[in-house]
Coordinates of C-alpha atoms in Angstrom, one line a residue:
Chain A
X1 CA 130.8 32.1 148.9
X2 CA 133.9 34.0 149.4
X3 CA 135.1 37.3 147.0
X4 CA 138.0 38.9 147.0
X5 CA 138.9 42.6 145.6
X6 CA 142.1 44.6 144.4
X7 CA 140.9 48.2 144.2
X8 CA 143.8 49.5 142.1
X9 CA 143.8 48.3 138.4
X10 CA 147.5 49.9 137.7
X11 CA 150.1 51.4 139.9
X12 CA 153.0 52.8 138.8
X13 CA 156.1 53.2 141.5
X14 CA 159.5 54.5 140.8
X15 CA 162.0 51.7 141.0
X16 CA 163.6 51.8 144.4
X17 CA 160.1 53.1 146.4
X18 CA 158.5 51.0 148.4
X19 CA 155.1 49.4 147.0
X20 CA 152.0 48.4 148.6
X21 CA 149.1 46.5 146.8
X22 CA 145.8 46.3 148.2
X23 CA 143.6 42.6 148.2
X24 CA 140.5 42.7 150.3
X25 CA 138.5 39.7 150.9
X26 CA 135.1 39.1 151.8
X27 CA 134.6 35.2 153.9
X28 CA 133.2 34.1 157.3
X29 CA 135.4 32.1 158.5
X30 CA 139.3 32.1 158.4
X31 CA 140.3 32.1 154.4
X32 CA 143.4 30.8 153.1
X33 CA 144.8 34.0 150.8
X34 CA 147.5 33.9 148.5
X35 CA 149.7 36.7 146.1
X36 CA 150.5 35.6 142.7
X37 CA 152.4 37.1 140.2
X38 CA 152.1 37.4 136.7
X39 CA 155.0 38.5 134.2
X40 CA 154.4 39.4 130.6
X41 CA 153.6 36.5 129.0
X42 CA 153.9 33.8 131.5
X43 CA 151.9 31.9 133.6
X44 CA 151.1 32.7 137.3
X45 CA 153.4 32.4 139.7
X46 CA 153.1 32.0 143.7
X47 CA 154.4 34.8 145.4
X48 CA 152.9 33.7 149.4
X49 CA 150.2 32.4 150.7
X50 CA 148.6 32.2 154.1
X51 CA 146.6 29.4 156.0
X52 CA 146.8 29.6 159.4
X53 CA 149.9 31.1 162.6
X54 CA 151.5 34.5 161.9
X55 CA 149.9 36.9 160.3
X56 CA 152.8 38.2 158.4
X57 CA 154.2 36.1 155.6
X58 CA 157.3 36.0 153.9
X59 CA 157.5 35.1 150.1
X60 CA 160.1 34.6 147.2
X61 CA 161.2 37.8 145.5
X62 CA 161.2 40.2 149.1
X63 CA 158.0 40.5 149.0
X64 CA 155.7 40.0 152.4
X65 CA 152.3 40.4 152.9
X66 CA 150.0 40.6 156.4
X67 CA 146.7 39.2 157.3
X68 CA 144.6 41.4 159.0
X69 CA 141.5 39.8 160.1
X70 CA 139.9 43.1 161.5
X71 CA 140.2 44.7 158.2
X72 CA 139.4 41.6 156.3
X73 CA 142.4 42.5 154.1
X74 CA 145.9 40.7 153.0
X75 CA 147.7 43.6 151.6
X76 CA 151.4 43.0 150.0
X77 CA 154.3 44.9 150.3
X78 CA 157.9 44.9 149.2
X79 CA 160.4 47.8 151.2
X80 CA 162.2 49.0 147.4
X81 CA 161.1 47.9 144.1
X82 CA 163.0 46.6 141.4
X83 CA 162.5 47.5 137.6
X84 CA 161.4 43.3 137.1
X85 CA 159.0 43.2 139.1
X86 CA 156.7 45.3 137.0
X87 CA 153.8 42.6 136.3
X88 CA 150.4 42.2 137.1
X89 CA 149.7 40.7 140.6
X90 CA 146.7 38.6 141.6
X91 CA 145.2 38.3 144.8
X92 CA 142.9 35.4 145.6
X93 CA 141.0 33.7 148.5
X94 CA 140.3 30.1 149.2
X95 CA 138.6 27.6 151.8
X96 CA 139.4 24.1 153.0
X97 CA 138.2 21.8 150.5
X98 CA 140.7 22.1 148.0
X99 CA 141.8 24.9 145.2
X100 CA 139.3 24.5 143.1
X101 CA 137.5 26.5 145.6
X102 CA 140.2 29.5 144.8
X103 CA 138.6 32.8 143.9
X104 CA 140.9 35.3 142.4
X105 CA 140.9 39.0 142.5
X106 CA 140.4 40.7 138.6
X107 CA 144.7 42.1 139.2
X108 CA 146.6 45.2 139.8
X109 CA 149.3 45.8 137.0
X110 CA 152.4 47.1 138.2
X111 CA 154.4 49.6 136.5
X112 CA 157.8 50.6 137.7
X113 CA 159.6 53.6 136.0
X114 CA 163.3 54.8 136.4
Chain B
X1 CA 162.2 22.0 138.1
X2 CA 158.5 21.4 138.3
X3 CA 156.7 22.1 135.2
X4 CA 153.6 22.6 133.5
X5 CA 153.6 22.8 129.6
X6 CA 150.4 23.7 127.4
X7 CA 150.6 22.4 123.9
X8 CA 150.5 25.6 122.1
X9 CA 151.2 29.5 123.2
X10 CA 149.1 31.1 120.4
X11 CA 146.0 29.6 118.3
X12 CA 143.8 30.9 115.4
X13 CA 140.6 28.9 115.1
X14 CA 137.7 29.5 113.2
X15 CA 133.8 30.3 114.9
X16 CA 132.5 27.2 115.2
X17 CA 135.7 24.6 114.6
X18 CA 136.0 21.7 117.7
X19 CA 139.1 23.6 119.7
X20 CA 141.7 21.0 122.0
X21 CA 144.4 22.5 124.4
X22 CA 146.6 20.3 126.1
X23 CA 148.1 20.7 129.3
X24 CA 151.0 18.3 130.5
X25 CA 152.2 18.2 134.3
X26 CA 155.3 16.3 134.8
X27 CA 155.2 16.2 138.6
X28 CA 152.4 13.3 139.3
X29 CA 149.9 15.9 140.8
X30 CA 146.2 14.6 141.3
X31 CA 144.8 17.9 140.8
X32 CA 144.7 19.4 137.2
X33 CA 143.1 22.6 136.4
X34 CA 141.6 25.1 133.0
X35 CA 141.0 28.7 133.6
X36 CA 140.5 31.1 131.5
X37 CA 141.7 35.0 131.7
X38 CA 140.2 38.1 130.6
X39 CA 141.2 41.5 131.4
X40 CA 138.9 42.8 134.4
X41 CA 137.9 39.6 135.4
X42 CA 140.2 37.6 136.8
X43 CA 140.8 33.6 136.8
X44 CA 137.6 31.9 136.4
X45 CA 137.5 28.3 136.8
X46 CA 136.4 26.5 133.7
X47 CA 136.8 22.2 134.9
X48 CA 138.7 20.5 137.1
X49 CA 140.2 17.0 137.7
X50 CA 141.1 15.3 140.8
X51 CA 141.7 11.8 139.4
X52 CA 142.1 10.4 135.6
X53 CA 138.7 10.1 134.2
X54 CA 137.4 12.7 137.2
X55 CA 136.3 15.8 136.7
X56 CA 134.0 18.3 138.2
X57 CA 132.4 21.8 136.5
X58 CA 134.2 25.0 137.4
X59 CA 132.0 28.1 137.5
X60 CA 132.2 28.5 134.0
X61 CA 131.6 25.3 131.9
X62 CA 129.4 26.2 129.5
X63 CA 130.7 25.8 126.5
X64 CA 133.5 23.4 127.2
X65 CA 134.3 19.6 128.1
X66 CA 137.5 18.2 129.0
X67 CA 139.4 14.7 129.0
X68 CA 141.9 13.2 131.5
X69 CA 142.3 9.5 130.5
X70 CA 146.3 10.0 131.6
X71 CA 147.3 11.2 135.1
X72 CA 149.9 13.9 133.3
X73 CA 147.6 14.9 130.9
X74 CA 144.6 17.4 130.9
X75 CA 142.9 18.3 128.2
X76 CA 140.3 21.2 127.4
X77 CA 138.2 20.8 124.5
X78 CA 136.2 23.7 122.4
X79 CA 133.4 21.8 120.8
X80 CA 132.2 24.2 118.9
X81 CA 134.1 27.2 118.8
X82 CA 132.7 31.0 119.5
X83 CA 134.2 34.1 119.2
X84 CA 133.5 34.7 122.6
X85 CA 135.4 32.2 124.1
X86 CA 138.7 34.4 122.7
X87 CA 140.8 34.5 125.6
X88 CA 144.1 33.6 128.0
X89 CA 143.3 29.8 128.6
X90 CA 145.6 28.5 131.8
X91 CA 146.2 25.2 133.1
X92 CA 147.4 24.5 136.6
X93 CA 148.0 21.7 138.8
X94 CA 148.5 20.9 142.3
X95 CA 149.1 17.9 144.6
X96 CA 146.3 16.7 146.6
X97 CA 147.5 18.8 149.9
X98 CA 146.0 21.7 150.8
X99 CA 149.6 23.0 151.6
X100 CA 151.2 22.9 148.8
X101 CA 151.8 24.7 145.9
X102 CA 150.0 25.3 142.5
X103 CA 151.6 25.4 139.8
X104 CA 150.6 27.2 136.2
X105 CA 151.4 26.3 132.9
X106 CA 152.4 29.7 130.5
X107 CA 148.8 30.0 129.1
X108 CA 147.4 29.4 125.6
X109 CA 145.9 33.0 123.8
X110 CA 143.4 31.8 121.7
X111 CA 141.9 34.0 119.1
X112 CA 138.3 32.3 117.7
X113 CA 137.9 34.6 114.1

């Protein structure tokens, strides 16, 4: 069975800094990984997700994240912040065999001040 | 727009009244899902469906039955209500390839007095 774990509970940036959130994940094999975000009162939203080819992916909103196999870790970053994307982000990690086999991380909240 | 509506954003129930949240997916997806949220833990799987009258335990059934007799529709059903099942309930779905995307209805908080 796969895990996955975000070690910060709440980070608070200053809007314009750059932000990095940290997903670790523990699998055998190759895991599909994905970043979702979660606004005040909404549903979750996919941010990226990876399955297989580069390691670095692109998402909706600027934010990217990277795949590093090594450090069994799929990190996401955004380069400068913006005062909306305070949220709480969710990492989680998946196999082949459908979604329902998703695992997802317990969430980093994200606070951005002026 | 794709979208994913849940019958009801807030609910007050009793301890020990029979519970139903509806989720409705307006994109023909196969998959449904219910999850439920709690602060520290995550999204745990509670059921899901891959086909109208399919369904298959999550990791956290106990407790809970659902009811897919409509492709669209996905219901998750309290049958007897406990305060401990207070919490962020979440319905997704999802086409039947791995490769695409899954989509989440707003959640329903329910509060079990």
């Amino acid at each position: 069975a796969q895990s996955v774990t975000q070690p910060d509970i709440h980070i608070t940036v200053s809007e314009g800094a750059s932000l990095e959130l940290r997903c670790n994940y523990s699998y055998g094999a190759t895991p599909y990984l994905f970043w979702y975000v979660q606004s005040p009162g909404q549903g979750l939203q996919l941010l990226l997700k990876y399955f297989s080819g580069d390691t670095l992916v692109q998402g909706i909103k600027g934010f990217e994240a990277e795949f590093k196999r090594s450090q069994s870790s799929f990190n996401l970053r955004k380069p400068s912040v913006h005062w909306s994307d305070a949220a709480e982000y969710f990492c989680a990690v998946g196999r082949s065999g459908g979604y329902q086999k998703v695992t997802f991380g317990t969430g980093t909240k994200l606070q951005v001040i002026p | 727009d794709v979208k994913v509506t849940q019958s009801s954003r807030y609910l007050v129930k009793r301890t020990g009244e029979k519970v139903f949240l509806e989720c409705v997916q307006d994109m023909d997806h196969e998959n449904m899902f219910w999850y439920r949220q709690d602060p520290g833990l995550g999204l745990r799987l509670i059921y899901f469906s891959y086909d109208v009258k399919m369904k298959e335990k999550g990791d956290i059934p106990e407790g809970y039955s659902v009811s897919r007799e409509k492709k669209e529709r996905f219901s998750l059903i309290l049958e007897s209500a406990s305060t401990n099942q207070t919490s962020m309930y979440l319905c997704a779905s999802i086409t039947s390839g791995n490769a695409d995307t899954q989509y989440f209805g707003p959640g329903t908080r329910l509060t079990v007095l």
